[in-house]
PDB file of C-alpha atoms and ligand atoms in Angstrom:
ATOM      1  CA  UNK A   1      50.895 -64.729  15.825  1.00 98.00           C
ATOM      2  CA  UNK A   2      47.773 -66.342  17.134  1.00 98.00           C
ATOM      3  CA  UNK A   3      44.822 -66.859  14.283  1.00 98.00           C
ATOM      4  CA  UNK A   4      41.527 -67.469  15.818  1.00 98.00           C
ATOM      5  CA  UNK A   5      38.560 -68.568  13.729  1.00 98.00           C
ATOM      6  CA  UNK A   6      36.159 -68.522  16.275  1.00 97.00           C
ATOM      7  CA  UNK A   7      34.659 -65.842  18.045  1.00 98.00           C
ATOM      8  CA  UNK A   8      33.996 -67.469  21.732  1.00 98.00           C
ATOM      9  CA  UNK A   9      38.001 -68.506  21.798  1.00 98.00           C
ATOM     10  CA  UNK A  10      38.939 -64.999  21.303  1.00 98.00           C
ATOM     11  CA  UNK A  11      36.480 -63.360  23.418  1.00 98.00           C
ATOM     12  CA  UNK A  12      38.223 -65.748  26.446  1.00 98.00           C
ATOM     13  CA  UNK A  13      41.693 -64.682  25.317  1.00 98.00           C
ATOM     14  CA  UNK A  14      40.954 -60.686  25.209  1.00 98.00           C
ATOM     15  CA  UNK A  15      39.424 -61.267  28.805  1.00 97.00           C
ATOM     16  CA  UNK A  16      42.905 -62.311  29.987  1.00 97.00           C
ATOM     17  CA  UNK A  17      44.483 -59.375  28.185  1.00 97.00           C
ATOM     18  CA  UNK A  18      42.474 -56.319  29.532  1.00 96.00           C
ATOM     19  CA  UNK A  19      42.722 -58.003  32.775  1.00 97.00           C
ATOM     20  CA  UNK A  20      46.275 -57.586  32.463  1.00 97.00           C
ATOM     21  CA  UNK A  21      45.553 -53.885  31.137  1.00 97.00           C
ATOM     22  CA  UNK A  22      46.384 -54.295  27.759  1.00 98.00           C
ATOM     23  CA  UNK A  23      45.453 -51.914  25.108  1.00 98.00           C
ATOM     24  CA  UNK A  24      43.723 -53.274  21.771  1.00 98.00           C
ATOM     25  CA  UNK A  25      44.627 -52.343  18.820  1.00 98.00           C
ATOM     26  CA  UNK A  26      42.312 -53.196  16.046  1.00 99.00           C
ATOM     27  CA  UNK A  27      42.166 -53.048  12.217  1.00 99.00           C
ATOM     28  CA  UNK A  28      40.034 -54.489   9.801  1.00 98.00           C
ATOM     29  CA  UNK A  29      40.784 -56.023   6.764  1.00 98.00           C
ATOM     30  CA  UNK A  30      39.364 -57.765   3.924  1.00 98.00           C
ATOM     31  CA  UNK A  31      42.230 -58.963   2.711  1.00 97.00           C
ATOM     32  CA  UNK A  32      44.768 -59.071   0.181  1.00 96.00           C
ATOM     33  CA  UNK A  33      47.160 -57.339   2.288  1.00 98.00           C
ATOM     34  CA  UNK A  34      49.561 -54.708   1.004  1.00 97.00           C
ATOM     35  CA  UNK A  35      51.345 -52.050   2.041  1.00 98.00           C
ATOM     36  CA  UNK A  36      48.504 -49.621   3.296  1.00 97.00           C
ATOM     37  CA  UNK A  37      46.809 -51.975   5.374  1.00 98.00           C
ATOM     38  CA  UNK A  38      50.763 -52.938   6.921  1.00 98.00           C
ATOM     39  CA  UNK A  39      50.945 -49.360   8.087  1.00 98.00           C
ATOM     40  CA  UNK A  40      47.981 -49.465   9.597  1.00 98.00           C
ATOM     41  CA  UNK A  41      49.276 -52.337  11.798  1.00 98.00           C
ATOM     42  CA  UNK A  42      52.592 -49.971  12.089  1.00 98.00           C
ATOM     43  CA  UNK A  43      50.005 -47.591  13.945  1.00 98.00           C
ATOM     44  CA  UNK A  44      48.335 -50.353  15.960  1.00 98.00           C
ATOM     45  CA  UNK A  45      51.651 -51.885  17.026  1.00 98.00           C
ATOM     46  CA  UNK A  46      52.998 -47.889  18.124  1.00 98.00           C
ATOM     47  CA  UNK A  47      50.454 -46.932  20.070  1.00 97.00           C
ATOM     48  CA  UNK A  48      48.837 -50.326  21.453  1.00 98.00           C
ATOM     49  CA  UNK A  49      50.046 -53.018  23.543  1.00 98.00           C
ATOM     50  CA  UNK A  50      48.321 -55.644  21.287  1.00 98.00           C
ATOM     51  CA  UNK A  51      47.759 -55.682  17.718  1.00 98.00           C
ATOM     52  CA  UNK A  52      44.502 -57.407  16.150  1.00 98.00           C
ATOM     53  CA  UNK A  53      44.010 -57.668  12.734  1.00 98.00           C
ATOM     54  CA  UNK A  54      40.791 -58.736  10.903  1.00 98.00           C
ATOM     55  CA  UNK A  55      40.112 -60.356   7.868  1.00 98.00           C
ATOM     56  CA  UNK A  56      36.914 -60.996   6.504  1.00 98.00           C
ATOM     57  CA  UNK A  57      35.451 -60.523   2.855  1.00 98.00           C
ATOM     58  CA  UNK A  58      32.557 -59.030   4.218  1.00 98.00           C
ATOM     59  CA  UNK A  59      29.305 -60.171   1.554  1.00 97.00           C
ATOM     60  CA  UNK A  60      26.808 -57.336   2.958  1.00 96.00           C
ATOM     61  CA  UNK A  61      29.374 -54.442   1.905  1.00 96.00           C
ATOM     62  CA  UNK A  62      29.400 -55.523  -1.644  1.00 95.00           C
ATOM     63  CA  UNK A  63      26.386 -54.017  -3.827  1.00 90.00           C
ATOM     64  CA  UNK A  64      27.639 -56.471  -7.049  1.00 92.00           C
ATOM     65  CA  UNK A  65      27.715 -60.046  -6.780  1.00 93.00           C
ATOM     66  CA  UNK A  66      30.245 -60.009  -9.439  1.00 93.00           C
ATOM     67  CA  UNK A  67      32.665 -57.114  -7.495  1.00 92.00           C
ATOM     68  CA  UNK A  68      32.490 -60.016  -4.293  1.00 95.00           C
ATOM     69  CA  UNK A  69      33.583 -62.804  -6.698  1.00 96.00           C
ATOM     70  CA  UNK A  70      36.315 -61.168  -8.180  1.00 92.00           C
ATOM     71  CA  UNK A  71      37.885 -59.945  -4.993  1.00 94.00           C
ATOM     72  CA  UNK A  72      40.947 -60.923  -4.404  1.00 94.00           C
ATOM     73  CA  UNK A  73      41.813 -64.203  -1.966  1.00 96.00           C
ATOM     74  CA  UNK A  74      45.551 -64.231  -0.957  1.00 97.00           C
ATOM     75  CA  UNK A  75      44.916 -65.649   2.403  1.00 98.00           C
ATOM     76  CA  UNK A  76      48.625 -67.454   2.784  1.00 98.00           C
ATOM     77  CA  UNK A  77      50.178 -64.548   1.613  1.00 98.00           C
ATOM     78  CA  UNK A  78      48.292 -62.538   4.039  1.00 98.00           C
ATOM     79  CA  UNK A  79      49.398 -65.072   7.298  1.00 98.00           C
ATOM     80  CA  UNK A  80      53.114 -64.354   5.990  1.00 98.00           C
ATOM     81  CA  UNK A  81      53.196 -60.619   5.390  1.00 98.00           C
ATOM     82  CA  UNK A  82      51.434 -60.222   9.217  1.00 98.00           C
ATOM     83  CA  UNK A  83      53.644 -62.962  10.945  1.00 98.00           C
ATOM     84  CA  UNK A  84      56.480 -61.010   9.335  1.00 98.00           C
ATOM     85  CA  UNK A  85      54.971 -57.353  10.533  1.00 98.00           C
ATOM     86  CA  UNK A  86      55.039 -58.934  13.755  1.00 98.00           C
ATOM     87  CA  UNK A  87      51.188 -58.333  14.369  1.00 98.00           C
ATOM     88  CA  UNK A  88      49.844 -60.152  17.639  1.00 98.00           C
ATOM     89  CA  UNK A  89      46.729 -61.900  17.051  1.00 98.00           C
ATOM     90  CA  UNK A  90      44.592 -62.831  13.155  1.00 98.00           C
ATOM     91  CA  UNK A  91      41.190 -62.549  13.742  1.00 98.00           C
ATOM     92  CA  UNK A  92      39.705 -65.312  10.472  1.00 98.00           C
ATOM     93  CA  UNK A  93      36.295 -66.020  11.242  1.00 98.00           C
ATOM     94  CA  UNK A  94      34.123 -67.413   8.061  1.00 97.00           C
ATOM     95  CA  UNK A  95      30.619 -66.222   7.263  1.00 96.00           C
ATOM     96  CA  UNK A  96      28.499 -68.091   9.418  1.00 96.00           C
ATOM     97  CA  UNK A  97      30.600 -66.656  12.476  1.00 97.00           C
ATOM     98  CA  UNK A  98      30.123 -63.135  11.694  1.00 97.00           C
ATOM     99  CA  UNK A  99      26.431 -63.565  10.416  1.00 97.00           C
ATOM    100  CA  UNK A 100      25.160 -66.652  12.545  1.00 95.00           C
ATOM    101  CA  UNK A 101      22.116 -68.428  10.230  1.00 89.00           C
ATOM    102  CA  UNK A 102      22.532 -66.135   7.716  1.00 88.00           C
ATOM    103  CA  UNK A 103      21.098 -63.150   9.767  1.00 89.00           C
ATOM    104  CA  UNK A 104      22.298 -59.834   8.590  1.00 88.00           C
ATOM    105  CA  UNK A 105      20.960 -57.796  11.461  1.00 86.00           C
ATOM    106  CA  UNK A 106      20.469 -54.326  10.225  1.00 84.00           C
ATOM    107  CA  UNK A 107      21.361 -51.204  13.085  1.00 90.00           C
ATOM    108  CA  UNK A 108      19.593 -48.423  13.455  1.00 92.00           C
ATOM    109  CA  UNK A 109      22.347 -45.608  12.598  1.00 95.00           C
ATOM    110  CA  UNK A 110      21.991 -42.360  11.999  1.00 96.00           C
ATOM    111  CA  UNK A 111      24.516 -41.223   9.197  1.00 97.00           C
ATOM    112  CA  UNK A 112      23.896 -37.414   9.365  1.00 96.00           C
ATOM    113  CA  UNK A 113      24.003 -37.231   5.670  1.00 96.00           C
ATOM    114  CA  UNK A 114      27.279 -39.015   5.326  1.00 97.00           C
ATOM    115  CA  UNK A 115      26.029 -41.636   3.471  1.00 96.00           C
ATOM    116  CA  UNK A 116      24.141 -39.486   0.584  1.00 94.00           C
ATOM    117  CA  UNK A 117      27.031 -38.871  -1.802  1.00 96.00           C
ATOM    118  CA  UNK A 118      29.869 -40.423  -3.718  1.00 98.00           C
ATOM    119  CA  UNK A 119      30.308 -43.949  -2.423  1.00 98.00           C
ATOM    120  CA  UNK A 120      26.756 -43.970  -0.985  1.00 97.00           C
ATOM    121  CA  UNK A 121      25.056 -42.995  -3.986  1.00 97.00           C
ATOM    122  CA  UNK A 122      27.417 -44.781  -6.265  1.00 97.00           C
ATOM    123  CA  UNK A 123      27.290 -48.007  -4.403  1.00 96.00           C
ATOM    124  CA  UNK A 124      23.609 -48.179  -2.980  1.00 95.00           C
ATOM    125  CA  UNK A 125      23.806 -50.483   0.595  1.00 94.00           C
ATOM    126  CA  UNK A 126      27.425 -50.500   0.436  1.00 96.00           C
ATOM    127  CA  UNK A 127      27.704 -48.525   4.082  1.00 97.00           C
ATOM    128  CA  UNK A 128      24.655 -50.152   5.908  1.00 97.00           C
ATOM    129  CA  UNK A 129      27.265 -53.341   4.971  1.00 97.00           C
ATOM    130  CA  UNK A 130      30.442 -51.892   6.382  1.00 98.00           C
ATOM    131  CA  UNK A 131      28.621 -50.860   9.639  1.00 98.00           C
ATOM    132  CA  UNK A 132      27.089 -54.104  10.098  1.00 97.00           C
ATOM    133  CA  UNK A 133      30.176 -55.519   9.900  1.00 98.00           C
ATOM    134  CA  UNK A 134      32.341 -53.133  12.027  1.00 98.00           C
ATOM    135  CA  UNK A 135      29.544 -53.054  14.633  1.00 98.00           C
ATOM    136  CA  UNK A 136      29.448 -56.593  14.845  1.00 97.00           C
ATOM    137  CA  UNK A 137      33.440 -56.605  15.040  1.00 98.00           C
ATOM    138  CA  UNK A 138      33.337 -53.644  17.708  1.00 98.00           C
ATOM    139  CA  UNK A 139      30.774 -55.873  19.770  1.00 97.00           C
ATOM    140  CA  UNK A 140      33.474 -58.843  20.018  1.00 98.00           C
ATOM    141  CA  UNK A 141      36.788 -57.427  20.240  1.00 98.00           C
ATOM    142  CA  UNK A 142      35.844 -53.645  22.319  1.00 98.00           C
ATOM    143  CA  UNK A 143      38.895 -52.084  21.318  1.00 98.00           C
ATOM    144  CA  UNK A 144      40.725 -48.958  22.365  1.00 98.00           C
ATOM    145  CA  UNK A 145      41.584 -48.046  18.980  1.00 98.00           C
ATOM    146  CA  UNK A 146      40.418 -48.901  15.165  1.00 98.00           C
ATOM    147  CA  UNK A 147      42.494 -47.932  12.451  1.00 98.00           C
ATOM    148  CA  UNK A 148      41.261 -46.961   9.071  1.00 98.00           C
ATOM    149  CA  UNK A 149      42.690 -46.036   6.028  1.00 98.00           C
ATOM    150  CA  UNK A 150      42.552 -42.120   4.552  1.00 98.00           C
ATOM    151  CA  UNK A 151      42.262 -43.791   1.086  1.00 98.00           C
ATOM    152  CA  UNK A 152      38.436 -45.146   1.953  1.00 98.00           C
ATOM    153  CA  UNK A 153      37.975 -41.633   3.805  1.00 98.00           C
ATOM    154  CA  UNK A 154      33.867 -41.761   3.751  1.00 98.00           C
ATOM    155  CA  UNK A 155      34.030 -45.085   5.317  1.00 98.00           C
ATOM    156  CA  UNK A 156      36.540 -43.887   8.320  1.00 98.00           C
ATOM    157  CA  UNK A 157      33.838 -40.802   8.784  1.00 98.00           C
ATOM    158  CA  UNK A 158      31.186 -43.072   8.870  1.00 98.00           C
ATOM    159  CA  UNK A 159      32.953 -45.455  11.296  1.00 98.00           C
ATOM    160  CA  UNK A 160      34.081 -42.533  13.662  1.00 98.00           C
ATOM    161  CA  UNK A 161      30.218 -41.830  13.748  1.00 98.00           C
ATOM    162  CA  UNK A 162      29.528 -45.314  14.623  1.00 98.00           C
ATOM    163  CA  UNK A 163      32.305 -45.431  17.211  1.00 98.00           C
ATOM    164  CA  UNK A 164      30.684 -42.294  18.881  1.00 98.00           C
ATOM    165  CA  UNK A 165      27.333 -43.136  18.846  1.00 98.00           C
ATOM    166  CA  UNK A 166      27.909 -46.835  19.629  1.00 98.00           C
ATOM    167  CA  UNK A 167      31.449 -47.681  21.238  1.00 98.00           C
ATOM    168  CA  UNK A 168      32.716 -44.952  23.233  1.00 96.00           C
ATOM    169  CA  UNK A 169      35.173 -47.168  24.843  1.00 95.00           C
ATOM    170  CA  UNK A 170      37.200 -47.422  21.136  1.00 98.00           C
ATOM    171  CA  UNK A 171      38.232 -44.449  19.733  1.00 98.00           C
ATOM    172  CA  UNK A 172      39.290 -44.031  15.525  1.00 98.00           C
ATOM    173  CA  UNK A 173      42.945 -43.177  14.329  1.00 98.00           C
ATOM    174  CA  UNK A 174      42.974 -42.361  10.606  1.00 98.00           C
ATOM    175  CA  UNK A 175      46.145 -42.984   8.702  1.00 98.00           C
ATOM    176  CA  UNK A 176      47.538 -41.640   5.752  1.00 98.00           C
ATOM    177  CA  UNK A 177      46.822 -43.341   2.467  1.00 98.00           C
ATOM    178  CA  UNK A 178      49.817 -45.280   1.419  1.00 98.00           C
ATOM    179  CA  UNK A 179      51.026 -45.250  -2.610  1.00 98.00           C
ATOM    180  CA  UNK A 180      52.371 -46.537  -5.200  1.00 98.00           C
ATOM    181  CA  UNK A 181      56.014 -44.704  -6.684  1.00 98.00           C
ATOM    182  CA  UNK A 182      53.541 -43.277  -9.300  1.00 97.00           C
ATOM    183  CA  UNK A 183      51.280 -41.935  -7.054  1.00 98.00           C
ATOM    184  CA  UNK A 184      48.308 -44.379  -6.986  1.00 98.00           C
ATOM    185  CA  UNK A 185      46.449 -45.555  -3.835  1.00 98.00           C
ATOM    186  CA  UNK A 186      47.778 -48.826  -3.088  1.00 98.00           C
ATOM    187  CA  UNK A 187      44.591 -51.039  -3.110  1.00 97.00           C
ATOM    188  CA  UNK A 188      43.848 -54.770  -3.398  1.00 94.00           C
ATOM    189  CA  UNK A 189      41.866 -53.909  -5.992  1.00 95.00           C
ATOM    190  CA  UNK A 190      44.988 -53.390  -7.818  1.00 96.00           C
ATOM    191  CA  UNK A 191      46.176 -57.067  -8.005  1.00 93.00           C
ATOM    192  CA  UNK A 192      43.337 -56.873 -10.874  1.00 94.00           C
ATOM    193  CA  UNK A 193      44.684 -54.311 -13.355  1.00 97.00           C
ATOM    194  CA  UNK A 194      46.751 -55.540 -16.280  1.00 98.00           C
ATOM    195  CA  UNK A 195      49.425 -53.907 -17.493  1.00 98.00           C
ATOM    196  CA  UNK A 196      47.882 -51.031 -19.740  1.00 98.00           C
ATOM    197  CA  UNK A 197      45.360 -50.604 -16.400  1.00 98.00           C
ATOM    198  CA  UNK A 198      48.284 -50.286 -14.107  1.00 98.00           C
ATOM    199  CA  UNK A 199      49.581 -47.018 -15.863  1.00 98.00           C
ATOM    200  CA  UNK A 200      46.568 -45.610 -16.727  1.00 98.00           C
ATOM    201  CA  UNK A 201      45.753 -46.172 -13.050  1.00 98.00           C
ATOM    202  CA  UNK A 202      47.880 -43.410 -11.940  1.00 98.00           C
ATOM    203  CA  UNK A 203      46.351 -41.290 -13.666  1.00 98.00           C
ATOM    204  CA  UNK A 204      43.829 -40.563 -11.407  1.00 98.00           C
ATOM    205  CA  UNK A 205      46.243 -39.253  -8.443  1.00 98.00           C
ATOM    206  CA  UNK A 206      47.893 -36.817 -11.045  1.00 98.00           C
ATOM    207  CA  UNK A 207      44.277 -35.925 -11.694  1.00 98.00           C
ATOM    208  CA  UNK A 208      43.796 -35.166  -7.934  1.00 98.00           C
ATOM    209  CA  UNK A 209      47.002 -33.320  -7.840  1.00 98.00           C
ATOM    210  CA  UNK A 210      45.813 -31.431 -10.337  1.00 98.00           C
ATOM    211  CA  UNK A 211      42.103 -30.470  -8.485  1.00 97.00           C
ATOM    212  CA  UNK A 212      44.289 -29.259  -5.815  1.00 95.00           C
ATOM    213  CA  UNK A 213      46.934 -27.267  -7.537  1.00 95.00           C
ATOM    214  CA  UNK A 214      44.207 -25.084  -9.453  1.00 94.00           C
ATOM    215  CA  UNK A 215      40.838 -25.207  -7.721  1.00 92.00           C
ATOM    216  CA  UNK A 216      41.373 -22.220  -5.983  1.00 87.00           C
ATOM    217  CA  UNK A 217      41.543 -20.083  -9.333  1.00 87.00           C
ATOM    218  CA  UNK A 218      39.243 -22.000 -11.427  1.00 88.00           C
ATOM    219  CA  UNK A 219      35.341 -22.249 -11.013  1.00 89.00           C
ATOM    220  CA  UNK A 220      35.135 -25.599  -9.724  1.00 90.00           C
ATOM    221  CA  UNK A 221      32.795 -27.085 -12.304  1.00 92.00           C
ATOM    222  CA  UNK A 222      34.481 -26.227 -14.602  1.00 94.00           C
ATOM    223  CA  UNK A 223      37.803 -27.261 -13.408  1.00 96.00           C
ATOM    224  CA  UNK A 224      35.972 -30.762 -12.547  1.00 97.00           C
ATOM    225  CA  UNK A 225      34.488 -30.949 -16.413  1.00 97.00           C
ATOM    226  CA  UNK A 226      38.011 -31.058 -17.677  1.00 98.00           C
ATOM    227  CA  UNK A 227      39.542 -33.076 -15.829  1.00 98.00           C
ATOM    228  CA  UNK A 228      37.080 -35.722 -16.052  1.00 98.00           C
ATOM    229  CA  UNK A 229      37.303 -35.446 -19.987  1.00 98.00           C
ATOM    230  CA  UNK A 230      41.227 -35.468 -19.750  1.00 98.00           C
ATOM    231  CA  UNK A 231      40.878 -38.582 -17.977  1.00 98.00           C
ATOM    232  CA  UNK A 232      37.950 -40.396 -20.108  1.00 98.00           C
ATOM    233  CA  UNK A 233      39.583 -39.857 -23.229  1.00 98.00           C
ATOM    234  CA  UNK A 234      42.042 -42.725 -21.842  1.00 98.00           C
ATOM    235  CA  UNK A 235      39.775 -45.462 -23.464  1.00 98.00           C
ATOM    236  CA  UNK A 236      40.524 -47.447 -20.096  1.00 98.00           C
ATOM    237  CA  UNK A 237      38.678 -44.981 -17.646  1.00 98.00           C
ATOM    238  CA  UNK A 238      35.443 -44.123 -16.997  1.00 98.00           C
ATOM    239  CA  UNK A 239      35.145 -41.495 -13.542  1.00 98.00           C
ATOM    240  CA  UNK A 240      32.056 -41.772 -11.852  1.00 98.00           C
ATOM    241  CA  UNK A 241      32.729 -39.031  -9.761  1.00 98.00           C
ATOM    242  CA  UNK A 242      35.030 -35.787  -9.138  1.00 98.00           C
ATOM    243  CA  UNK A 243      33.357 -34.259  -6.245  1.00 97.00           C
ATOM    244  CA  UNK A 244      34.857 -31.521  -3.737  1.00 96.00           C
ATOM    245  CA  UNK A 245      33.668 -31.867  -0.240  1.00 96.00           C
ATOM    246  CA  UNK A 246      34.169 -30.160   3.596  1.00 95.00           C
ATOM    247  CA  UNK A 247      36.535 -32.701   5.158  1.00 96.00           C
ATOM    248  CA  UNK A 248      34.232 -32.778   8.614  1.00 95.00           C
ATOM    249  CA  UNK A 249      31.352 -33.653   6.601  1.00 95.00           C
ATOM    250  CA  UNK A 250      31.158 -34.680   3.428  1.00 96.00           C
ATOM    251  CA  UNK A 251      29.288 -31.416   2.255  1.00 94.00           C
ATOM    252  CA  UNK A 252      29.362 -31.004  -1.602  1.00 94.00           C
ATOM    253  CA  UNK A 253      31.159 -27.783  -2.086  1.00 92.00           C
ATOM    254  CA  UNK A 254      31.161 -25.669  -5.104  1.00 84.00           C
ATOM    255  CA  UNK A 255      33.632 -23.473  -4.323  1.00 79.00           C
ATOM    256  CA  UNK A 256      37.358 -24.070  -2.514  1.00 72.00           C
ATOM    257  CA  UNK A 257      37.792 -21.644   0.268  1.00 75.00           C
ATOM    258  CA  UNK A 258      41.679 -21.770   1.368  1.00 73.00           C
ATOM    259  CA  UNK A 259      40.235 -21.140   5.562  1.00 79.00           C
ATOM    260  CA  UNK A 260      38.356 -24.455   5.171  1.00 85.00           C
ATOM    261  CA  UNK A 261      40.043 -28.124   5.387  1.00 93.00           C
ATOM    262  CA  UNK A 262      38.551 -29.693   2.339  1.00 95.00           C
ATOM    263  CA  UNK A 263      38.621 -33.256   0.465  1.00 97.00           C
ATOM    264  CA  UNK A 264      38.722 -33.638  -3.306  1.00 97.00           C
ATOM    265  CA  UNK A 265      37.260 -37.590  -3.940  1.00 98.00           C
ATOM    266  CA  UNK A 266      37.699 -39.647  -6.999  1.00 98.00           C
ATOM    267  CA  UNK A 267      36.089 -42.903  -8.232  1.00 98.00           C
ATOM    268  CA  UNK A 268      36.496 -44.329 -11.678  1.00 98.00           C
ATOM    269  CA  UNK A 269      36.623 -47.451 -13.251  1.00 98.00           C
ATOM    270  CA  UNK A 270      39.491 -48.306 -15.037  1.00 98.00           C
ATOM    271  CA  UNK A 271      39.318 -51.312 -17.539  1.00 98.00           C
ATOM    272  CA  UNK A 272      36.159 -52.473 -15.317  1.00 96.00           C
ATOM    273  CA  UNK A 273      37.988 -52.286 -11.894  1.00 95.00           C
ATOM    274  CA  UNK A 274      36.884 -49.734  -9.981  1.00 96.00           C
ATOM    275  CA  UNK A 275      39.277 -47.522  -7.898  1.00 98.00           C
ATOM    276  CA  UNK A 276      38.482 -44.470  -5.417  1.00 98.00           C
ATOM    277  CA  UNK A 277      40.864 -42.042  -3.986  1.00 98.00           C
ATOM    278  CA  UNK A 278      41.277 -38.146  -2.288  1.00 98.00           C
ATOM    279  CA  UNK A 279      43.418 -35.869  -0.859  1.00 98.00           C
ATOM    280  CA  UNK A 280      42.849 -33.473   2.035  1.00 97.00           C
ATOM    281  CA  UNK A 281      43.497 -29.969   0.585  1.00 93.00           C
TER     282      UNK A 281
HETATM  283  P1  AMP B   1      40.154 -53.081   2.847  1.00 72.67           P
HETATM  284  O1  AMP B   1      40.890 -54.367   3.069  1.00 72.67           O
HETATM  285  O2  AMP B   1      40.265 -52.538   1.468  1.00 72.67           O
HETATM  286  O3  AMP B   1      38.737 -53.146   3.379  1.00 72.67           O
HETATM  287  O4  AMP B   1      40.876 -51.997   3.746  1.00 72.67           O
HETATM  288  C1  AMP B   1      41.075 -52.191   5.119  1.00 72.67           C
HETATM  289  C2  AMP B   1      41.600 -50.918   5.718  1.00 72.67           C
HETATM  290  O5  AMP B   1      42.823 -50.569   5.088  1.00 72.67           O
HETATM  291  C3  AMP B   1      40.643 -49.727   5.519  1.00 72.67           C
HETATM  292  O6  AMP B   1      40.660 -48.927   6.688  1.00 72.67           O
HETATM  293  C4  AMP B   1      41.275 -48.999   4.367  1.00 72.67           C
HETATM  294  O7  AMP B   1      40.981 -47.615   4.330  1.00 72.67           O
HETATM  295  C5  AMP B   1      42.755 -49.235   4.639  1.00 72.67           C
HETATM  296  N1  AMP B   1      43.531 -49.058   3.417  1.00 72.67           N
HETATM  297  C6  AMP B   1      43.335 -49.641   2.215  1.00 72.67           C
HETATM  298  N2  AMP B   1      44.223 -49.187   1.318  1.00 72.67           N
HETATM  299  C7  AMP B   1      44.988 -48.281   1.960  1.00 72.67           C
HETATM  300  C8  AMP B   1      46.092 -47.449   1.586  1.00 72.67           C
HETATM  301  N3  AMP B   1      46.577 -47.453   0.346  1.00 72.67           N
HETATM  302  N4  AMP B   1      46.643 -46.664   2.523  1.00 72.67           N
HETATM  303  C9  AMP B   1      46.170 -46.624   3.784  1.00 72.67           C
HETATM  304  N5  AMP B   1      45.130 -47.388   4.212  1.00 72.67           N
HETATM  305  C10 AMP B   1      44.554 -48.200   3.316  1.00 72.67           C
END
């Protein structure tokens, strides 16, 4: 595997590739890698000729100092686990790279609305952060393909927006969220929870389970009212949000209509660490 740092070296080397018609495969990371982001690179290895993987703790996408901090740094590991996946080239740039003199250049995007609920109201700047950064990476590398995770599904709606509006050379693959034996959404955040955390964790994909075996007899506020207070009477959760949406756009929906494809999101903190997750029902 080749690990560049620097963004000019890279450029020169991707030259050489499409020359030679390669296909780019590209997926960001921040890190921490487990088994979700590896099947990502599974994807990128299938159905490109080279496989690029980023990782960069990006500052701008984090709306608490204390949430960027925390996050977890397992940067050896990281080199092993891709070396060992057999991915082609590390992309490791550091701050000043990415964001030359500090300058966080803001785009002009329009989000049709797909930055008003959930993550967007929950985590105020967080998506003006993950399109500065993906724009910025889309700029360098001009993929054919980006992969991004189901489990951040907002984000990869967002990002196919951005890829339409702004790189029509790449196109976005989505991949299925990858879990846990107990259900939950594999996650760096995870290397946080403790013990207790870890099970109560789970709870929040039986919870989704749940939304999906019932919402289609149940009035969905209702349904959504108890099975917040199932979960927050585990003294280590708190949900922010149970929300049901249209899959294509992130409409809130109030009722579940079997003829439409649907998501049913999830974010909660549990013992301070906060988690999101959904399923396409
Ligand atoms: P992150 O490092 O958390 O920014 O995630 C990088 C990419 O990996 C994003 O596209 C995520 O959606 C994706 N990802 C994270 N966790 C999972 C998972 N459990 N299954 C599939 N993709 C994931």
């Amino acid at each position: 595997m080749l690990i560049f740092k620097n963004i000019i070296d890279l450029k020169k080397f991707l030259v050489t590739q499409v020359e030679n018609s390669k296909s780019l495969g590209f997926v960001p990371t921040m890190g921490a890698l487990h088994q979700g982001h590896l099947s990502l690179l599974e994807s990128a290895k299938d159905s490109c000729d080279i496989s690029i993987c980023s990782i960069f703790v990006n500052p701008t996408q984090f709306n608490e100092k204390k949430d960027l901090q925390a996050y977890p740094r397992t940067i050896e590991n990281d080199i092993y686990q891709l070396e060992k996946a057999g991915n082609d080239i590390l992309f490791l740039p550091n701050e000043n790279e990415i964001y030359p003199d500090g300058e966080k250049p803001k785009i002009e995007f329009e989000y049709n609305g797909l930055d008003k609920e959930m993550e967007g109201a929950y985590r105020p700047g967080h998506f003006n952060g993950v399109v500065m950064v993906l724009h910025r990476f889309l700029n360098i590398l001009k993929p054919d393909v980006m992969f991004m995770g189901q489990k951040d599904y907002q984000q990869y709606l967002i990002s196919k927006k951005l890829v339409e509006d702004f790189h029509p050379e790449t196109r976005v693959s989505m991949v299925p969220t990858a879990r846990e034996k107990d259900g939950l959404a594999m996650s760096s955040r995870n290397l946080r929870l403790g013990e207790q955390a870890r099970m109560s964790a789970g709870k929040l994909y039986a919870a989704l389970q749940k939304f999906k075996t019932e919402y289609q007899n149940k009035e969905n506020s209702d349904l959504r009212k108890e099975i917040i207070e199932e979960l927050n009477q585990d003294p280590l959760i708190e949900v922010e949000y149970l929300e049901l949406a249209e899959a294509k756009n992130l409409k809130l929906l109030d009722k579940g209509n079997a003829n439409q494809k649907s998501v049913v999101c999830i974010a909660a903190k549990v013992d301070e660490i906060r988690l999101i997750d959904n399923l396409i029902i």
